[in-house]
Coordinates of C-alpha atoms in Angstrom, one line a residue:
V39 CA -0.1 0.3 0.1
A40 CA 1.3 3.6 -0.7
V41 CA 1.2 6.0 1.4
Q42 CA 2.8 9.3 2.3
L43 CA 4.4 10.3 4.9
F44 CA 4.4 13.7 6.9
H45 CA 6.8 15.1 9.3
S46 CA 6.3 18.3 11.6
R47 CA 8.7 19.6 14.3
L48 CA 6.9 21.7 16.8
E49 CA 8.9 23.7 19.6
G50 CA 7.2 24.3 23.1
V51 CA 7.4 27.6 25.2
L52 CA 9.7 26.2 27.9
G53 CA 12.4 25.0 24.4
Q54 CA 10.8 21.2 24.6
T55 CA 10.8 19.7 21.1
S56 CA 7.7 17.6 19.6
H57 CA 8.3 15.8 16.5
V58 CA 4.3 15.4 15.0
I59 CA 4.2 12.9 12.1
G60 CA 1.0 12.1 9.9
V61 CA 0.4 8.9 7.4
R62 CA -1.9 9.2 4.4
E63 CA -2.7 5.9 2.4
E64 CA -2.2 6.6 -1.2
A65 CA -5.1 4.5 -3.5
D66 CA -4.5 3.3 -7.1
G67 CA -8.2 4.9 -8.3
K68 CA -11.5 6.1 -7.1
Y69 CA -12.5 5.5 -4.0
M70 CA -16.5 4.9 -4.3
R71 CA -18.7 4.5 -1.3
P72 CA -21.0 1.8 -1.6
P73 CA -24.7 2.9 -2.0
P74 CA -27.1 2.5 0.5
E75 CA -29.5 -0.5 0.5
S76 CA -32.5 1.8 0.7
D77 CA -32.9 5.0 -1.0
H78 CA -35.5 6.2 2.1
I79 CA -34.1 5.7 5.8
D80 CA -36.8 5.7 8.4
I81 CA -35.5 8.3 10.5
T82 CA -37.9 6.9 13.1
S83 CA -35.9 4.2 14.0
L84 CA -32.9 6.0 14.8
H85 CA -32.1 6.5 17.8
V86 CA -31.2 10.3 19.6
Q87 CA -30.1 10.5 23.1
H88 CA -30.6 14.0 24.5
M89 CA -28.3 15.3 26.9
T90 CA -29.3 17.9 29.4
A91 CA -26.9 20.1 31.1
S92 CA -27.0 18.4 34.2
D93 CA -25.9 15.0 32.6
A94 CA -23.1 16.1 30.8
P95 CA -19.5 15.1 32.1
S96 CA -18.5 17.1 35.3
S97 CA -14.8 16.5 34.8
G98 CA -14.9 19.7 33.6
E99 CA -17.0 21.5 36.3
D100 CA -14.0 21.3 38.5
L101 CA -10.9 23.5 36.4
V102 CA -10.7 26.7 36.4
S103 CA -12.0 27.8 32.4
L104 CA -10.2 28.6 29.4
S105 CA -10.1 32.6 27.9
S106 CA -11.7 32.0 24.1
G107 CA -10.6 34.3 21.3
P108 CA -7.9 34.8 18.7
S109 CA -5.4 36.7 20.7
Y110 CA -5.0 34.3 24.0
C111 CA -3.5 31.5 21.4
L112 CA -0.6 32.5 22.1
E113 CA -0.4 34.6 25.7
C114 CA 0.5 33.4 28.7
S115 CA -1.8 35.2 31.3
V116 CA -3.9 34.1 33.9
T117 CA -6.8 36.0 35.3
I118 CA -6.8 35.9 39.3
D119 CA -9.5 37.6 41.5
A120 CA -7.4 40.4 43.7
G121 CA -9.8 40.9 46.1
S122 CA -10.0 37.2 47.0
R123 CA -7.6 36.0 49.9
N124 CA -5.3 34.0 47.7
F125 CA -5.5 35.1 44.2
T126 CA -8.1 33.0 43.7
L127 CA -7.8 31.6 40.1
I128 CA -10.7 32.7 37.6
K129 CA -9.3 31.9 34.1
C130 CA -6.1 31.3 32.5
T131 CA -4.9 30.8 28.9
P132 CA -4.3 27.0 27.0
C133 CA -0.4 28.2 26.8
F134 CA -0.6 28.5 30.6
T135 CA -2.1 25.6 31.2
T136 CA 0.8 23.4 28.8
I137 CA 3.2 24.7 31.4
C138 CA 1.4 25.1 34.6
G139 CA -0.8 22.3 34.0
A140 CA -4.6 22.5 34.2
P141 CA -6.0 24.5 37.7
P142 CA -8.9 23.1 39.7
R143 CA -10.9 25.6 40.9
G144 CA -10.2 27.2 43.9
Q145 CA -6.7 27.3 43.8
G146 CA -4.5 30.4 44.2
L147 CA -1.7 31.9 42.6
L148 CA -0.6 33.2 45.4
D149 CA 0.0 29.8 46.9
W150 CA 2.2 29.3 43.5
I151 CA 4.1 31.4 44.9
K152 CA 7.9 30.8 46.2
G153 CA 9.9 33.5 48.0
D154 CA 8.4 36.2 50.0
R155 CA 4.4 36.5 48.5
K156 CA 4.2 39.8 50.7
T157 CA 6.6 41.4 47.8
F158 CA 4.5 39.8 45.2
I159 CA 0.9 41.6 47.2
N160 CA 2.7 44.8 47.3
W161 CA 3.5 44.5 43.8
L162 CA 0.3 43.8 42.5
Q163 CA -1.6 46.2 44.5
D164 CA 0.7 48.9 43.4
S165 CA -0.1 47.8 40.1
V166 CA -3.4 48.1 40.1
H167 CA -3.2 51.6 41.4
G168 CA -0.6 52.5 39.0
I169 CA -3.7 51.4 36.4
L170 CA -5.9 52.8 37.8
S171 CA -4.2 56.4 38.1
V172 CA -2.0 56.5 34.5
D173 CA -3.3 53.8 32.2
G174 CA -1.0 51.8 30.0
V175 CA 2.3 52.3 32.6
D176 CA 3.3 48.0 33.1
V177 CA 5.0 47.4 36.3
P178 CA 7.2 43.9 35.5
F179 CA 8.3 41.9 38.2
H180 CA 10.3 38.3 38.1
V181 CA 7.6 35.7 40.5
T182 CA 8.9 32.3 40.9
L183 CA 6.1 29.7 40.4
V184 CA 5.7 25.7 42.2
P185 CA 2.4 24.6 40.9
P186 CA 1.1 21.6 42.3
Y187 CA 2.1 19.3 40.1
F188 CA 5.8 20.7 39.6
R189 CA 6.9 20.8 43.1
R190 CA 9.0 17.5 43.3
I191 CA 10.2 19.0 39.4
G192 CA 11.1 22.0 40.2
H193 CA 9.8 25.3 40.1
I194 CA 9.2 27.9 36.9
H195 CA 11.1 31.3 36.6
A196 CA 9.0 33.9 34.7
D197 CA 9.0 37.5 33.7
C198 CA 4.8 39.2 34.7
V199 CA 2.7 42.1 34.1
A200 CA -0.7 43.2 35.5
C201 CA -3.4 44.4 33.6
L202 CA -7.3 45.1 34.7
D203 CA -9.1 42.4 33.0
D204 CA -13.8 41.1 32.3
V205 CA -15.1 38.4 33.3
E206 CA -18.3 37.6 32.1
D207 CA -19.8 37.0 35.4
G208 CA -19.7 40.4 35.9
D209 CA -20.3 39.9 39.8
D210 CA -19.1 42.9 41.9
D211 CA -17.2 41.3 44.6
V212 CA -14.8 40.4 42.5
V213 CA -11.9 42.6 41.4
P214 CA -10.5 40.7 38.2
V215 CA -6.9 40.8 37.1
K216 CA -4.7 39.5 34.5
I217 CA -1.4 38.4 35.0
I218 CA 0.6 37.7 31.5
F219 CA 4.0 35.6 31.9
S220 CA 7.2 36.2 29.9
E221 CA 10.4 34.5 29.3
V222 CA 9.2 32.0 30.9
S223 CA 12.1 29.2 32.5
M224 CA 11.9 25.5 34.1
R225 CA 14.9 24.6 37.2
R226 CA 14.5 21.3 38.1
T227 CA 15.4 20.1 41.3
R228 CA 18.6 18.5 41.7
K229 CA 18.2 15.2 42.9
G230 CA 21.7 14.5 44.0
S231 CA 20.8 17.6 46.9
E232 CA 18.7 15.2 49.0
S233 CA 21.4 12.7 48.5
R234 CA 23.9 14.6 50.2
R235 CA 21.9 15.9 52.7
M236 CA 21.2 11.7 53.6
Q237 CA 25.4 11.9 53.6
K238 CA 26.1 15.0 56.0
T239 CA 22.6 13.7 58.7
G240 CA 24.8 10.0 58.4
K241 CA 28.2 11.5 59.0
G242 CA 26.5 13.1 62.3
L243 CA 25.8 10.3 63.4
T244 CA 28.5 8.0 62.5
Q245 CA 30.8 11.0 64.8
R246 CA 28.4 10.3 67.8
R247 CA 28.8 6.4 67.7
P248 CA 31.0 5.3 70.8
V249 CA 34.2 3.9 70.4
G250 CA 34.6 0.0 70.4
P251 CA 35.0 -3.4 68.5
S252 CA 32.0 -2.8 66.3
P253 CA 33.0 -1.8 62.7
T254 CA 32.5 2.3 62.0
L255 CA 30.1 2.6 59.4
M256 CA 32.1 4.7 56.6
F257 CA 30.6 6.8 54.2
D258 CA 31.4 8.6 50.8

């Protein structure tokens, strides 16, 4: 069977390389679809299942909604409620999910901040006040994020700016602020750090052992 192979090389936001391979079969002649057995099909014999909103899968209800629109395709951003206690995530772009995963509802961006969270809070407040007073002024900030699924792998570094955003619900109690990330990079946790800590702990225990005929434990 003659086939055609298609190959495309893609590079992700974090620099990882992916390869997409497609296969298409080529027929020697025109492919003709066989005609149906009957010209008239009884529509009443077909079983149509109607699905209501309550019957829809509930898997997506536990995740933060995605931002829709052509302008969000390449933008890595997340919209938070700046008036909430932990900066609750409201919506995010697909690019954000490729880096930090699909965040569950109720998660707060403040819980992901690694380091001094007070500095991040002050920066966000100053950014919002600056936007309200002087439109178009962006104050960049370097942030380190540790999403829930990323804690055993490492952490994410990025530069970010804040701007006001709109939400569909229009809740007056919500203060929607969009944080746009750029210069995103990932740093993995060093595997040897844990082994080095174990070696140091082992050496300390060896020094406390009384001198006797029993063999002494040796650590490299």
